[in-house]
Tab-separated table of C-alpha atoms in Angstrom:
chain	number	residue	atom	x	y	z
A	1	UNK	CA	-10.207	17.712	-13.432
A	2	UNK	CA	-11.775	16.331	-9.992
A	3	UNK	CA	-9.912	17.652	-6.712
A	4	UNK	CA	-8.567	15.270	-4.446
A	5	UNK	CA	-10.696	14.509	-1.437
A	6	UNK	CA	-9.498	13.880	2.077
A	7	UNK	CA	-10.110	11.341	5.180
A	8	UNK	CA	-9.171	12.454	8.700
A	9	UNK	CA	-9.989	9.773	11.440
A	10	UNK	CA	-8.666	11.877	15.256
A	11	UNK	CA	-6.213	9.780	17.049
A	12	UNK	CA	-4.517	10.126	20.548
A	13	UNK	CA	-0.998	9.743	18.598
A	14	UNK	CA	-1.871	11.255	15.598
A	15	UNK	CA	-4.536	14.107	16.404
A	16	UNK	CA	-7.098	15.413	13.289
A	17	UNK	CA	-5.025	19.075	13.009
A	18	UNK	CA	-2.080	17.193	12.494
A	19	UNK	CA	-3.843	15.011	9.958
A	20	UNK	CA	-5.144	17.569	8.288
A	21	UNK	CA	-2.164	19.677	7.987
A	22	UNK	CA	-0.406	16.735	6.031
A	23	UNK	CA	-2.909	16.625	3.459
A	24	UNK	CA	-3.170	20.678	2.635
A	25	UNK	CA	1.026	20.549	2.681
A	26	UNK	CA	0.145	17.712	-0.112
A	27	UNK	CA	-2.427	19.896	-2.128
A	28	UNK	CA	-6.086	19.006	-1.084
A	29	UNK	CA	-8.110	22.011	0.005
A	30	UNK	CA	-9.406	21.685	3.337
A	31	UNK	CA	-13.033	22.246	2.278
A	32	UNK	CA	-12.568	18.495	0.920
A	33	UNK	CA	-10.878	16.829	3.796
A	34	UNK	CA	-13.655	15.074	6.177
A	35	UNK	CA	-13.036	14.621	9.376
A	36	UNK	CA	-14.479	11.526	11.071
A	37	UNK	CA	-16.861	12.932	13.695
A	38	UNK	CA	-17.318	16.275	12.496
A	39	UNK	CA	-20.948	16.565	11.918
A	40	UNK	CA	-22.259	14.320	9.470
A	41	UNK	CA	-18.466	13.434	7.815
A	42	UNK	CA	-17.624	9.917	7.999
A	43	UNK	CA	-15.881	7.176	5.781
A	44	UNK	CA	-18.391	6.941	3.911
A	45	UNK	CA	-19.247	10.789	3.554
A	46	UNK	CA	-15.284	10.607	2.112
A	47	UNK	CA	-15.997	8.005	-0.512
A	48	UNK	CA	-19.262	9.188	-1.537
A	49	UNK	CA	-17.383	12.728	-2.396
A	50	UNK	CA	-14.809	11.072	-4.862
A	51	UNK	CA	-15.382	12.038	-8.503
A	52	UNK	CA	-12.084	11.588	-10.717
A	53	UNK	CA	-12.034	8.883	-12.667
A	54	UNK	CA	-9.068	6.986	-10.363
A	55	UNK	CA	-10.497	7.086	-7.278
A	56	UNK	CA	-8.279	7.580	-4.713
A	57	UNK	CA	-8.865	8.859	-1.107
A	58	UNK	CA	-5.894	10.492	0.443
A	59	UNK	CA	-5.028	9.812	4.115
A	60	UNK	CA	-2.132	11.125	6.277
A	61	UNK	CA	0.055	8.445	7.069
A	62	UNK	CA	-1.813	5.504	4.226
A	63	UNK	CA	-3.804	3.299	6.587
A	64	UNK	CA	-2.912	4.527	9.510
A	65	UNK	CA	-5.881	7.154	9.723
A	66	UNK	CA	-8.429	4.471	9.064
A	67	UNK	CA	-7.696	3.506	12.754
A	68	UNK	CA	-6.125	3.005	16.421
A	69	UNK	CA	-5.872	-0.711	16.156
A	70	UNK	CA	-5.537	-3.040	13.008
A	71	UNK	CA	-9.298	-4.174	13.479
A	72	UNK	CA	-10.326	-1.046	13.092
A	73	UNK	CA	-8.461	-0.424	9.722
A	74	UNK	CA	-9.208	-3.636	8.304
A	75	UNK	CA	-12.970	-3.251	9.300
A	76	UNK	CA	-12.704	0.505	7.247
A	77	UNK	CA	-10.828	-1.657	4.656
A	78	UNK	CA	-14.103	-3.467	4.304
A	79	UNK	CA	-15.985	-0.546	3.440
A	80	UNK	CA	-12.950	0.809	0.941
A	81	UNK	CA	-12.833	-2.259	-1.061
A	82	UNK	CA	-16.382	-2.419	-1.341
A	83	UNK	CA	-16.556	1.037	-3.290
A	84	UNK	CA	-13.732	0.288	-5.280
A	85	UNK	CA	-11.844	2.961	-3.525
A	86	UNK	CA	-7.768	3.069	-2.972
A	87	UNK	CA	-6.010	5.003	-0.116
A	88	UNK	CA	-3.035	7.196	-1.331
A	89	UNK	CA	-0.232	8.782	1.425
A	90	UNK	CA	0.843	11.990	-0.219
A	91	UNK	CA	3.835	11.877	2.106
A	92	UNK	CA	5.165	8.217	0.664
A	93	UNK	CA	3.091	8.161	-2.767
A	94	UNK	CA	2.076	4.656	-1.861
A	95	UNK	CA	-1.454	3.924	-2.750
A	96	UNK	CA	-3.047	0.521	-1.729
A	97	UNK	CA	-3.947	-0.834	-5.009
A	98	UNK	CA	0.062	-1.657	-5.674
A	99	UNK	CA	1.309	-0.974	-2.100
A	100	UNK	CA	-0.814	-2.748	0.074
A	101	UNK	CA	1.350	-5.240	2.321
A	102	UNK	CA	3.809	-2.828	2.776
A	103	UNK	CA	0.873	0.017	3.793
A	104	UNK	CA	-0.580	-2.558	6.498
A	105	UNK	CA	2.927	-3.361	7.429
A	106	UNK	CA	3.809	0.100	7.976
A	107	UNK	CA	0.098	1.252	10.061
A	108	UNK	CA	1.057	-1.995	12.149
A	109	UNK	CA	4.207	-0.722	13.111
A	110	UNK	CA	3.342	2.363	13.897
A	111	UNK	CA	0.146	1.450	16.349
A	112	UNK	CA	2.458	-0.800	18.044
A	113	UNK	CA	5.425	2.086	18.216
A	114	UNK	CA	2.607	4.364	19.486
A	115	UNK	CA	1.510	2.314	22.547
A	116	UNK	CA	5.373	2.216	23.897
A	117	UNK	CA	5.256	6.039	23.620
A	118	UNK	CA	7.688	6.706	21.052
A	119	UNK	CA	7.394	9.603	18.694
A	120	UNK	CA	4.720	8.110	16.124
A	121	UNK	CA	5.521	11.389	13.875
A	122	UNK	CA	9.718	10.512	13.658
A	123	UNK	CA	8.592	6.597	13.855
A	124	UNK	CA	6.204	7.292	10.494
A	125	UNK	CA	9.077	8.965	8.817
A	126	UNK	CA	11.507	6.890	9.777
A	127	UNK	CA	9.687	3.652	8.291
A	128	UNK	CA	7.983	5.716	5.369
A	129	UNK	CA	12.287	6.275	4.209
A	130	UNK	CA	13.140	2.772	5.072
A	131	UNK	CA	10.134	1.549	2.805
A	132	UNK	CA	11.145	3.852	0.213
A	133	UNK	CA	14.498	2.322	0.142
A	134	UNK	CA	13.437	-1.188	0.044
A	135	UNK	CA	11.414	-0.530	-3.112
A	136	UNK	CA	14.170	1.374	-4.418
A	137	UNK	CA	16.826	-1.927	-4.106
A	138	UNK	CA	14.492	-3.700	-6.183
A	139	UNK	CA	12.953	-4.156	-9.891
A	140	UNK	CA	9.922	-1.858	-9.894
A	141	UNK	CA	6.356	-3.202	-9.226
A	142	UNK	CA	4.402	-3.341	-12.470
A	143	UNK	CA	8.445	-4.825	-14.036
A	144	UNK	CA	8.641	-7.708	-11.376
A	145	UNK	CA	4.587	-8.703	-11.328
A	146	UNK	CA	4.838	-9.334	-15.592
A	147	UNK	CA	7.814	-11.624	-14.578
A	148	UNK	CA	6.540	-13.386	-11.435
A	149	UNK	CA	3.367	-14.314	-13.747
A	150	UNK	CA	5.202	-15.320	-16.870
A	151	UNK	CA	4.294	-18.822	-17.785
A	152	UNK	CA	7.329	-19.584	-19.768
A	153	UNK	CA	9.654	-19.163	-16.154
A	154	UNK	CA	9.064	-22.501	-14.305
A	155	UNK	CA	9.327	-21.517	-10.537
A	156	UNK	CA	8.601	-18.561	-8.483
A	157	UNK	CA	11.873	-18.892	-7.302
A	158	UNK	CA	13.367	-18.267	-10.969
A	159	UNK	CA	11.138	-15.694	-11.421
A	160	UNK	CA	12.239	-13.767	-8.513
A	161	UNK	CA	16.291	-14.631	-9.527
A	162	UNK	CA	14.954	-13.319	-12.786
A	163	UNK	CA	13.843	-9.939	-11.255
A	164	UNK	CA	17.322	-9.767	-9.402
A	165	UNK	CA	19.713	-9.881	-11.993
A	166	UNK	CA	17.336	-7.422	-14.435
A	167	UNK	CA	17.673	-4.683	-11.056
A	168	UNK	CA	20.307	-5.924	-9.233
A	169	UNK	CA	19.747	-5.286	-5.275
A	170	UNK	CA	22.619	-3.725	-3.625
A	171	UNK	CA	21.148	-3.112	0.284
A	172	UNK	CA	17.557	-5.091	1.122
A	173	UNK	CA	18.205	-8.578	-1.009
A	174	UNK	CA	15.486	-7.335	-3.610
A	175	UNK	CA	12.865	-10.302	-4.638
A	176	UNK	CA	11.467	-13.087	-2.929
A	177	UNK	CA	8.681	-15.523	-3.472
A	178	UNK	CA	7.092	-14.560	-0.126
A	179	UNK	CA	7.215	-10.388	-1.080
A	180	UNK	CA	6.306	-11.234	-4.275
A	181	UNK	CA	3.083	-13.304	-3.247
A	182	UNK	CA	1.776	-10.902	-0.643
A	183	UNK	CA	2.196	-7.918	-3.607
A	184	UNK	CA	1.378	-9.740	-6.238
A	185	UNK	CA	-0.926	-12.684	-5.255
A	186	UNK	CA	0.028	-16.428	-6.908
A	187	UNK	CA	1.695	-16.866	-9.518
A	188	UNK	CA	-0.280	-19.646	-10.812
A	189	UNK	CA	2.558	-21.709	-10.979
A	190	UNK	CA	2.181	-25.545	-8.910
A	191	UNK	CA	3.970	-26.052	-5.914
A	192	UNK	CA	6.572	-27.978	-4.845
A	193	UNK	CA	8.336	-29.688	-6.803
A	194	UNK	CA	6.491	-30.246	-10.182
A	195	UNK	CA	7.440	-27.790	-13.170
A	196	UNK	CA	4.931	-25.764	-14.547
A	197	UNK	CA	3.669	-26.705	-17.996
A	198	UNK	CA	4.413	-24.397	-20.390
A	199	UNK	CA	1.858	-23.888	-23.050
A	200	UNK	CA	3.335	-24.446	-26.695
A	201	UNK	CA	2.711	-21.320	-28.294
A	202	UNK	CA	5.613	-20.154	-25.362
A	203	UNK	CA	8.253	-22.282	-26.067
């Protein structure tokens, strides 16, 4: 079984020991955590290192280590894509390939909570509980993207009503069209008003 490897990127608000800390708590041995910087170690040095079959690359805090600024992480995001690669956060268990709005949500929020000096560390676990939460109140992922995509439901907005009443919300309102299209992508239904055409064989 391949051992988890590591990416540490050093940050004013959320320094490389810290980072590094967080992912031997989680289980990867520190001989496999690269540090950005640190000799030869890079982004690329991380990816390169990945041999499991899934390949994930665990960062402290999801996308947050890939940068101070969201041009930097969507520049490394570049790179990850590229290889095929998805970032996992040990602390939340969110991993980009199903996560990924709410992962650049979250690094937004905390780069902009770092630069009015609050406490990025109680900031990060304070939105890492509210996201867990959200997706709580709702139909899980891989449930709610096999309805938002069935053909035989004629609207995205039934779809989502659909996803409701099978996981009834009780806190966050649950599913929308717009969460549903930045998680899922389209739903291949038309817009507006038209109906979608549903093929024969389901009716």
């Amino acid at each position: 079984m391949a051992l988890p490897i590591g990416y540490v990127r050093h940050s004013k608000h959320l320094t490389a020991a810290r980072q590094v800390a967080i992912l031997m708590a989680a289980g990867v041995d520190r001989i496999r955590i690269h540090v950005h910087g640190d000799g030869a170690e890079c982004l690329l040095s991380a990816i390169n290192s990945i041999r499991a079959k899934e390949r994930l690359l665990w960062c402290a805090r999801g996308m947050r280590a890939l940068g101070d600024s969201m041009v930097q992480i969507r520049e490394a995001m570049v790179l990850v894509k590229k290889k095929r690669v998805i970032i996992y956060d040990p602390e939340t268990k969110l991993r980009e390939d199903r996560d990924g709005y709410l992962m650049y949500s979250t690094a937004d929020r905390q780069i902009r909570t770092a630069k009015t000096g609050i406490n990025p560390d109680r900031s990060a676990r304070g939105g890492a509980a509210i996201a867990a939460k959200r997706k709580a109140d709702r139909l899980a992922d891989d449930k709610a993207r096999v309805v938002w995509t069935d053909p035989k439901i004629p609207t995205d907005a039934q779809a989502c009503a659909k996803m409701n009443r099978l996981h009834q919300p009780k806190i966050y309102g649950g599913w929308n069209p717009g969460l549903a299209y930045r998680l899922f992508g389209s739903s291949k239904r038309p817009r507006g008003r038209r109906k979608a055409i549903i093929p024969a064989k389901n009716r």
